[in-house]
XYZ file of C-alpha atoms in Angstrom:
558
model
C 2.940 2.449 -22.466
C 6.404 3.044 -23.795
C 9.424 0.769 -23.799
C 11.796 -1.312 -25.830
C 9.228 -3.930 -26.785
C 7.163 -1.712 -29.054
C 5.917 1.806 -29.470
C 2.321 0.746 -28.960
C 0.534 -1.208 -26.224
C 0.625 -5.008 -26.390
C -2.343 -6.823 -27.842
C -3.952 -10.014 -26.588
C -2.787 -13.133 -28.426
C -5.491 -15.701 -27.660
C -8.850 -14.256 -28.630
C -10.961 -16.931 -30.291
C -12.309 -14.606 -32.963
C -11.056 -11.543 -34.807
C -13.729 -9.506 -33.069
C -12.557 -10.644 -29.652
C -8.968 -9.914 -30.615
C -9.839 -6.391 -31.677
C -11.859 -5.788 -28.523
C -9.073 -7.089 -26.314
C -6.473 -4.990 -28.100
C -8.579 -1.899 -27.656
C -9.062 -2.682 -23.971
C -5.350 -3.089 -23.365
C -4.527 -0.005 -25.400
C -6.824 2.082 -23.275
C -5.492 0.583 -20.064
C -1.802 0.978 -20.787
C -2.058 4.406 -22.385
C -2.790 6.048 -19.044
C 0.132 7.988 -17.623
C -0.418 6.246 -14.299
C 1.577 3.286 -15.581
C 4.286 4.959 -17.620
C 6.755 4.523 -14.783
C 5.849 0.856 -14.363
C 5.879 -0.598 -17.862
C 8.671 1.430 -19.381
C 11.464 -0.812 -20.669
C 10.268 -3.945 -18.848
C 10.043 -6.238 -21.852
C 13.201 -6.521 -24.006
C 12.471 -6.914 -27.695
C 15.799 -8.390 -28.798
C 18.220 -10.907 -27.388
C 21.938 -10.378 -27.743
C 24.034 -13.513 -27.742
C 26.638 -13.597 -25.019
C 29.826 -14.847 -26.730
C 31.302 -15.957 -23.403
C 28.524 -18.503 -22.847
C 27.982 -20.770 -25.891
C 24.365 -21.209 -26.839
C 23.096 -18.696 -24.314
C 21.084 -15.717 -25.482
C 20.773 -12.784 -23.137
C 22.383 -9.468 -22.558
C 23.353 -9.087 -18.875
C 22.227 -5.706 -17.636
C 24.125 -4.602 -14.505
C 21.237 -2.318 -13.566
C 18.835 -5.218 -13.180
C 20.090 -6.346 -9.786
C 17.425 -5.583 -7.186
C 18.646 -3.186 -4.512
C 17.245 -4.827 -1.432
C 18.956 -5.858 1.773
C 18.250 -9.546 1.430
C 20.146 -9.953 -1.832
C 23.864 -10.636 -1.621
C 24.847 -8.678 -4.693
C 28.064 -7.313 -3.269
C 29.954 -10.536 -2.640
C 32.082 -12.121 -5.346
C 35.113 -14.357 -5.269
C 37.111 -11.952 -7.396
C 36.608 -8.545 -5.845
C 35.128 -6.768 -2.890
C 32.215 -4.456 -3.633
C 30.811 -2.302 -0.806
C 27.494 -3.835 0.146
C 25.832 -0.483 0.822
C 26.133 0.426 -2.845
C 23.937 -2.540 -3.720
C 21.457 -2.496 -0.837
C 19.945 0.963 -0.962
C 16.260 0.137 -1.341
C 15.729 -0.240 2.400
C 17.149 2.087 5.004
C 18.482 0.789 8.304
C 15.674 0.645 10.862
C 15.462 3.694 13.115
C 13.680 4.145 16.431
C 10.715 5.751 14.688
C 10.042 2.400 13.019
C 9.016 0.913 16.390
C 11.924 -1.522 16.381
C 13.318 -2.116 19.913
C 16.974 -1.629 19.061
C 17.957 -0.710 22.623
C 16.352 -3.814 24.109
C 17.973 -6.205 21.667
C 21.222 -4.313 21.861
C 21.372 -4.855 25.616
C 20.657 -8.546 25.167
C 23.455 -8.907 22.653
C 25.967 -6.951 24.706
C 25.359 -9.038 27.805
C 24.979 -12.436 26.182
C 26.912 -12.619 22.951
C 30.314 -13.351 24.469
C 28.835 -16.435 26.116
C 27.479 -17.843 22.869
C 29.301 -20.872 21.462
C 32.041 -20.003 19.021
C 31.143 -20.543 15.352
C 32.257 -23.583 13.448
C 35.958 -23.446 12.493
C 36.642 -21.174 9.542
C 39.675 -20.939 7.231
C 42.648 -18.817 8.142
C 41.926 -15.106 8.182
C 38.530 -15.311 9.812
C 37.162 -12.221 11.584
C 38.148 -11.430 15.136
C 35.752 -12.169 17.993
C 34.920 -8.477 18.140
C 34.009 -8.475 14.439
C 31.911 -11.619 14.814
C 30.009 -9.949 17.648
C 29.467 -6.938 15.415
C 28.019 -9.189 12.702
C 25.678 -10.778 15.214
C 24.589 -7.398 16.579
C 23.858 -6.258 13.030
C 21.888 -9.426 12.368
C 19.679 -8.792 15.392
C 19.156 -5.077 14.885
C 18.839 -4.936 11.074
C 18.460 -8.317 9.377
C 15.788 -9.604 11.777
C 13.872 -6.391 11.271
C 13.485 -7.349 7.611
C 13.264 -11.109 8.057
C 12.012 -12.034 11.572
C 12.523 -15.787 11.697
C 14.769 -16.213 14.754
C 13.088 -15.658 18.133
C 16.022 -13.817 19.587
C 14.922 -13.576 23.226
C 14.558 -17.325 23.723
C 17.480 -18.050 21.413
C 19.896 -16.113 23.582
C 18.636 -17.894 26.690
C 18.927 -21.363 25.164
C 22.439 -21.046 23.689
C 21.819 -21.974 20.089
C 23.750 -24.365 17.895
C 27.105 -22.949 16.730
C 26.161 -23.466 13.096
C 23.065 -21.277 13.511
C 25.191 -18.605 15.171
C 27.498 -18.723 12.151
C 24.584 -18.371 9.721
C 23.275 -15.396 11.708
C 26.697 -13.773 11.638
C 26.959 -14.297 7.878
C 23.639 -12.513 7.358
C 24.726 -9.675 9.622
C 28.041 -9.415 7.781
C 26.143 -8.374 4.633
C 25.735 -4.945 6.208
C 29.403 -4.500 7.125
C 31.344 -2.875 4.327
C 34.726 -4.519 4.785
C 36.671 -7.101 2.762
C 36.854 -9.271 5.892
C 33.053 -9.413 6.103
C 32.794 -10.206 2.396
C 35.263 -13.073 2.678
C 33.563 -14.364 5.825
C 30.257 -14.709 3.971
C 31.947 -16.494 1.091
C 33.713 -18.876 3.473
C 30.506 -19.637 5.372
C 28.665 -20.482 2.161
C 31.532 -22.714 1.146
C 31.842 -24.667 4.403
C 28.566 -24.869 6.321
C 25.847 -26.046 3.954
C 27.290 -29.541 3.624
C 27.465 -29.720 7.416
C 23.794 -28.725 7.685
C 22.769 -31.428 5.194
C 24.754 -34.047 7.121
C 23.278 -32.953 10.450
C 19.714 -32.922 9.082
C 20.195 -36.515 7.901
C 21.229 -37.650 11.376
C 18.771 -39.722 13.384
C 19.863 -38.421 16.783
C 18.703 -34.798 16.431
C 15.825 -33.586 18.569
C 13.105 -31.228 17.362
C 14.831 -28.102 18.648
C 18.078 -28.993 16.897
C 16.300 -29.687 13.609
C 14.521 -26.335 13.916
C 17.826 -24.539 14.373
C 19.422 -26.404 11.476
C 16.461 -25.510 9.271
C 16.725 -21.879 10.340
C 20.443 -21.910 9.542
C 19.805 -23.378 6.104
C 17.023 -20.853 5.449
C 19.326 -17.966 6.314
C 22.194 -19.222 4.142
C 19.880 -20.083 1.267
C 18.477 -16.564 1.421
C 22.000 -15.325 0.824
C 22.854 -17.881 -1.848
C 19.731 -18.050 -3.983
C 19.967 -14.348 -4.884
C 23.747 -14.199 -4.989
C 25.449 -12.104 -7.648
C 27.574 -15.093 -8.648
C 25.602 -17.491 -10.938
C 27.573 -20.438 -9.558
C 26.458 -19.606 -6.025
C 22.856 -19.400 -7.204
C 23.184 -22.761 -8.930
C 24.672 -24.371 -5.818
C 21.905 -22.916 -3.671
C 19.293 -24.402 -5.973
C 20.888 -27.828 -5.622
C 21.099 -27.479 -1.836
C 17.437 -26.531 -1.673
C 16.348 -29.896 -3.058
C 18.641 -31.713 -0.635
C 17.323 -29.723 2.335
C 13.703 -30.425 1.437
C 14.485 -34.122 1.078
C 16.088 -34.185 4.537
C 13.103 -32.370 6.093
C 10.790 -34.959 4.579
C 12.871 -37.897 5.737
C 13.244 -36.713 9.335
C 9.536 -35.872 9.620
C 10.133 -32.255 10.601
C 7.440 -30.800 8.333
C 4.887 -33.387 9.449
C 5.596 -32.828 13.131
C 5.332 -29.064 12.774
C 2.109 -29.420 10.829
C 0.607 -31.696 13.497
C 1.167 -29.263 16.388
C -2.029 -28.851 18.417
C -3.227 -25.819 20.308
C -4.023 -26.442 23.953
C -6.055 -24.131 26.156
C -3.891 -21.894 28.344
C -4.495 -21.209 32.013
C -3.383 -17.582 32.139
C -3.916 -17.492 35.905
C -1.043 -19.945 36.355
C 2.340 -18.302 35.602
C 4.103 -21.647 35.271
C 1.500 -22.947 32.801
C 1.703 -19.708 30.821
C 5.485 -20.010 30.665
C 5.232 -23.587 29.386
C 2.620 -22.597 26.811
C 4.751 -19.703 25.584
C 7.849 -21.886 25.271
C 5.936 -24.550 23.345
C 4.376 -21.978 21.027
C 7.687 -20.196 20.362
C 9.224 -23.546 19.395
C 6.327 -24.201 17.014
C 6.264 -20.715 15.471
C 10.057 -20.782 14.996
C 9.861 -24.116 13.191
C 6.944 -22.895 11.118
C 8.741 -19.743 10.005
C 11.835 -21.725 9.051
C 9.710 -23.987 6.862
C 7.838 -21.067 5.328
C 11.104 -19.459 4.247
C 12.049 -22.778 2.633
C 8.674 -22.676 0.899
C 9.377 -19.150 -0.356
C 12.645 -20.422 -1.807
C 10.612 -23.186 -3.445
C 8.407 -20.531 -5.030
C 11.514 -18.721 -6.243
C 12.569 -21.831 -8.146
C 9.557 -21.438 -10.419
C 9.506 -17.627 -10.463
C 13.196 -16.806 -10.965
C 14.540 -20.038 -12.445
C 13.248 -22.812 -14.680
C 12.980 -25.256 -11.782
C 9.920 -27.125 -10.610
C 8.994 -26.653 -6.933
C 9.946 -29.419 -4.539
C 7.414 -29.333 -1.708
C 4.222 -31.361 -2.095
C 0.771 -29.870 -1.663
C -0.267 -32.036 1.268
C 2.730 -30.896 3.272
C 1.612 -27.315 3.235
C -1.224 -27.243 5.693
C 0.904 -25.114 7.995
C -0.618 -22.040 9.574
C 0.664 -18.739 8.246
C 2.973 -16.606 10.445
C 1.439 -14.907 13.465
C 1.040 -11.197 14.184
C 4.228 -9.320 14.917
C 3.310 -8.318 18.478
C 3.065 -11.943 19.611
C 6.337 -12.838 17.965
C 8.172 -9.847 19.403
C 7.016 -10.449 22.998
C 10.116 -10.965 25.124
C 8.502 -12.739 28.074
C 5.623 -15.087 28.725
C 3.865 -12.358 30.709
C 4.059 -9.870 27.842
C 2.916 -12.560 25.395
C -0.061 -13.486 27.581
C -1.161 -9.855 27.904
C -1.125 -9.405 24.132
C -2.905 -12.691 23.581
C -5.722 -11.736 25.979
C -6.322 -8.456 24.156
C -9.074 -8.663 21.487
C -7.586 -8.826 18.007
C -8.792 -8.371 14.440
C -6.914 -11.572 13.616
C -9.495 -13.723 15.402
C -9.588 -16.126 18.292
C -6.674 -17.149 20.471
C -6.355 -20.428 18.586
C -6.339 -18.748 15.172
C -3.768 -16.205 16.322
C -1.431 -18.900 17.653
C -1.918 -21.459 14.877
C -2.344 -19.047 11.995
C -4.703 -19.093 9.036
C -4.075 -21.951 6.636
C -3.011 -21.077 3.115
C -5.165 -23.586 1.254
C -8.155 -22.897 3.487
C -7.915 -19.199 2.648
C -7.809 -19.919 -1.071
C -10.823 -22.205 -0.889
C -12.654 -19.543 1.105
C -11.892 -16.975 -1.593
C -13.090 -19.027 -4.545
C -15.949 -21.226 -3.378
C -19.505 -20.150 -4.236
C -18.620 -16.595 -5.129
C -19.869 -16.093 -8.712
C -20.453 -12.361 -8.180
C -16.914 -11.774 -6.918
C -18.344 -10.384 -3.708
C -15.755 -9.101 -1.235
C -14.351 -11.861 0.934
C -12.662 -9.986 3.759
C -10.010 -11.762 5.788
C -7.248 -10.411 7.995
C -3.779 -11.899 7.851
C -0.390 -10.499 8.751
C 1.912 -8.744 6.265
C 4.288 -11.723 6.453
C 1.352 -13.990 5.541
C 0.434 -11.711 2.637
C 4.033 -12.000 1.422
C 3.771 -15.796 1.363
C 0.354 -15.744 -0.319
C 1.440 -13.503 -3.192
C 4.481 -15.685 -3.850
C 2.265 -18.768 -3.900
C 0.063 -17.102 -6.531
C 3.033 -16.155 -8.687
C 4.425 -19.645 -8.225
C 1.286 -21.154 -9.766
C 1.523 -19.032 -12.906
C 5.196 -19.794 -13.528
C 5.018 -23.400 -12.387
C 2.104 -24.249 -14.684
C 3.771 -22.519 -17.630
C 6.934 -24.484 -16.919
C 4.947 -27.728 -16.742
C 3.435 -26.947 -20.141
C 6.947 -26.925 -21.552
C 8.606 -29.678 -19.535
C 8.829 -32.003 -22.566
C 10.906 -29.329 -24.287
C 13.456 -29.417 -21.464
C 14.200 -33.118 -21.793
C 17.793 -33.932 -22.863
C 16.805 -35.027 -26.366
C 14.917 -31.762 -26.900
C 17.319 -29.410 -25.183
C 18.414 -27.601 -28.288
C 17.830 -23.882 -28.629
C 16.592 -24.058 -32.222
C 14.353 -27.048 -31.498
C 12.822 -25.365 -28.455
C 12.110 -22.178 -30.388
C 10.302 -24.148 -33.070
C 8.198 -26.179 -30.661
C 6.977 -23.377 -28.403
C 5.830 -21.263 -31.351
C 3.117 -20.096 -31.542
C 2.679 -18.943 -27.967
C -0.376 -20.533 -26.340
C -2.270 -18.779 -23.565
C -4.674 -20.544 -21.214
C -7.312 -17.868 -20.625
C -8.842 -19.707 -17.682
C -5.442 -19.723 -16.008
C -5.110 -15.971 -16.495
C -8.433 -15.256 -14.872
C -7.867 -17.753 -12.069
C -4.771 -15.832 -11.080
C -6.411 -12.451 -11.644
C -9.354 -13.314 -9.381
C -6.973 -14.398 -6.639
C -4.881 -11.253 -7.024
C -8.012 -9.138 -6.784
C -9.092 -10.839 -3.575
C -5.563 -10.663 -2.195
C -5.384 -6.920 -2.740
C -8.677 -6.345 -0.920
C -7.268 -8.142 2.100
C -3.941 -6.290 1.806
C -5.725 -2.936 1.835
C -7.988 -3.740 4.782
C -5.812 -5.875 7.083
C -4.814 -4.180 10.357
C -1.009 -4.242 9.992
C -0.671 -3.495 6.299
C 2.146 -0.925 5.906
C 0.876 2.625 5.781
C 0.442 4.105 2.323
C 2.351 7.216 3.365
C 5.366 5.245 4.544
C 8.247 5.504 2.032
C 9.261 2.366 0.190
C 12.724 2.613 1.742
C 11.204 2.368 5.246
C 9.374 -0.892 4.591
C 10.348 -4.244 6.044
C 11.247 -6.777 3.371
C 9.044 -9.719 4.422
C 6.256 -7.315 5.380
C 6.266 -5.444 2.065
C 4.298 -7.676 -0.302
C 2.829 -4.999 -2.593
C 5.824 -4.948 -4.995
C 5.251 -8.643 -5.668
C 1.564 -8.036 -6.369
C 2.737 -5.771 -9.192
C 5.349 -8.280 -10.341
C 2.499 -10.815 -10.609
C 0.434 -8.354 -12.649
C 3.364 -7.687 -14.966
C 3.807 -11.457 -15.247
C 0.202 -11.876 -16.352
C 0.653 -9.237 -19.039
C 3.830 -10.930 -20.236
C 2.152 -14.350 -20.263
C -0.816 -13.111 -22.293
C 1.371 -11.284 -24.786
C 4.053 -13.947 -25.190
C 6.671 -11.540 -23.842
C 9.759 -12.567 -21.861
C 10.062 -14.736 -19.881
C 7.113 -16.364 -21.693
C 8.636 -15.666 -25.083
C 7.735 -17.962 -28.011
C 11.417 -18.130 -29.000
C 12.137 -20.191 -25.883
C 15.081 -18.026 -24.857
C 14.079 -17.939 -21.209
C 13.217 -21.621 -21.047
C 16.800 -22.529 -21.938
C 18.596 -20.033 -19.699
C 18.181 -19.738 -15.944
C 20.363 -16.643 -15.827
C 18.369 -14.752 -18.442
C 15.167 -15.295 -16.504
C 16.805 -14.392 -13.208
C 18.135 -11.092 -14.555
C 14.791 -10.220 -16.117
C 12.755 -10.974 -12.985
C 15.144 -8.903 -10.902
C 14.748 -6.078 -13.402
C 10.977 -6.272 -12.925
C 11.387 -6.022 -9.159
C 13.664 -3.034 -9.452
C 11.245 -1.229 -11.735
C 8.276 -1.997 -9.530
C 10.022 -0.742 -6.405
C 11.016 2.450 -8.169
C 7.432 2.842 -9.363
C 6.050 2.401 -5.834
C 8.713 4.663 -4.373
C 7.075 7.448 -6.374
C 3.938 7.055 -4.277
C 1.838 5.382 -6.976
C -0.838 4.023 -4.632
C -3.670 5.430 -6.731
C -2.438 3.381 -9.677
C -2.778 0.179 -7.638
C -6.428 0.815 -6.772
C -7.278 1.944 -10.294
C -5.682 -1.149 -11.813
C -7.633 -3.401 -9.466
C -10.927 -1.723 -10.367
C -10.217 -2.219 -14.069
C -9.254 -5.852 -13.484
C -12.477 -6.441 -11.540
C -14.510 -5.141 -14.463
C -12.482 -7.293 -16.815
C -13.134 -10.414 -14.720
C -16.868 -9.727 -14.567
C -17.063 -9.083 -18.312
C -15.149 -12.247 -19.082
C -17.388 -14.334 -16.832
C -20.527 -12.931 -18.468
C -19.203 -13.550 -21.990
C -17.936 -17.071 -21.410
C -20.473 -18.432 -18.919
C -17.570 -19.476 -16.721
C -18.633 -21.429 -13.636
C -16.882 -20.218 -10.537
C -16.531 -23.702 -9.109
C -14.020 -24.469 -11.861
C -11.509 -22.477 -9.884
C -11.253 -25.405 -7.507
C -9.379 -27.304 -10.195
C -6.610 -24.770 -9.881
C -5.699 -26.231 -6.507
C -5.826 -29.924 -7.254
C -2.930 -31.904 -5.853
C -1.565 -32.893 -9.232
C -0.926 -29.226 -10.001
C 1.793 -29.019 -7.367
C 2.076 -27.356 -4.006
C 0.093 -24.327 -3.066
């Protein structure tokens, strides 16, 4: 391993004896010295912190190369200048016909229906023309939804959605249009619509469909805002997130979606099939909106020093369904797919989805030999699962240091003194490592996992979870070694921006690493980690049932 942190591999910091410390150091030296990982670990962990004179008390050196080049990050929009979005969003190519995305079908729907959609909410002077707004919406349907499929476009176009959802969709589509007008439109939407969404969510006269659309609109706008290039936009998005979650709790939307019940379908009756499809689409749409809010909740712990907001008991939602069911454009097509045998299980499981906590309990209960626990879930579900695992690591570390973030302790020098020396919970490390190992086995074997020979640039964002598996592995290394953002100096505890820039740098490095076709490195790493887990269990006498404590309610949402 080479990089700015040191010229030699990191050594473990928590061995209980000198002998253990030496053994651990030798293990890590051997692991990181392989050339397989040179492209991954190079320059990931900064060794020095340069004080930014423009921000008193803040220690970090902003690196313009650390912004992740993916299509769901609004890096090109600022209030001061227009930057062509395509320069910032090069990690993923626009979907082509060879990616099995029905552009022609959706294009026809847009061309015939879009002019009849309700006009967006009033915007300030200088808003785009109707033709430009239609272009944004077309781009949303043909590109954005390919990467983030959370709006069921066929039924949406038939039902004439809320104007505010149309506006949010257009804002997301505008990210792909390289014009100053599109850039200003996005900025105006962020500045005018989120307060309206909060007010509407707090209203008592909204039906379930309206709340679903409002939640979808907020999820879309928060996806833009939470990864915005402007720190102020990120900060505002973080505040809005807490308000949105509070509204969803108060209006019972999460509870009602969670309580949805599967009913047997009479496929011989077209009218009954149509009703069943409509009811399921409404449920799956609501569920996906909530799951994106949950992902944003995970990002609070991963990218910022913010505790998650959702409670554990509220996340007994089923994970997102298989893509074929979601993409079906008619009840007849949906029924035909549903009656075809599937590796995802029974009809009920396919429509309701596997439950996140149930999967975790399945993985960890009564499995002292770490025997394979195969389970098939969708790529979207894998994406959620890996974020939930990362969330636990960062959330628990943050909870360890919450007393340091209280107003009377919020002094850089004081924090640095109190977090030194860096403490590592070894059980926590292996809890996460066991879960990551089991996750990867499922990722490799599940039926819709992206092909290994498919270039990184051809992946779909919410279906491409492997980069975040590697971010989690890098996070474990950093946690064990006391490296940023787990640094003993406390620099990253006292600065949201420093942590955000660093985590984005990790993502960029990981994507570049995977773009080089390093699939062998993934399997090799997992084999080494499996041996490490088994050795640790044998040496410590660790009882596997203790893993259950990792998911107790008082540890936050999983």
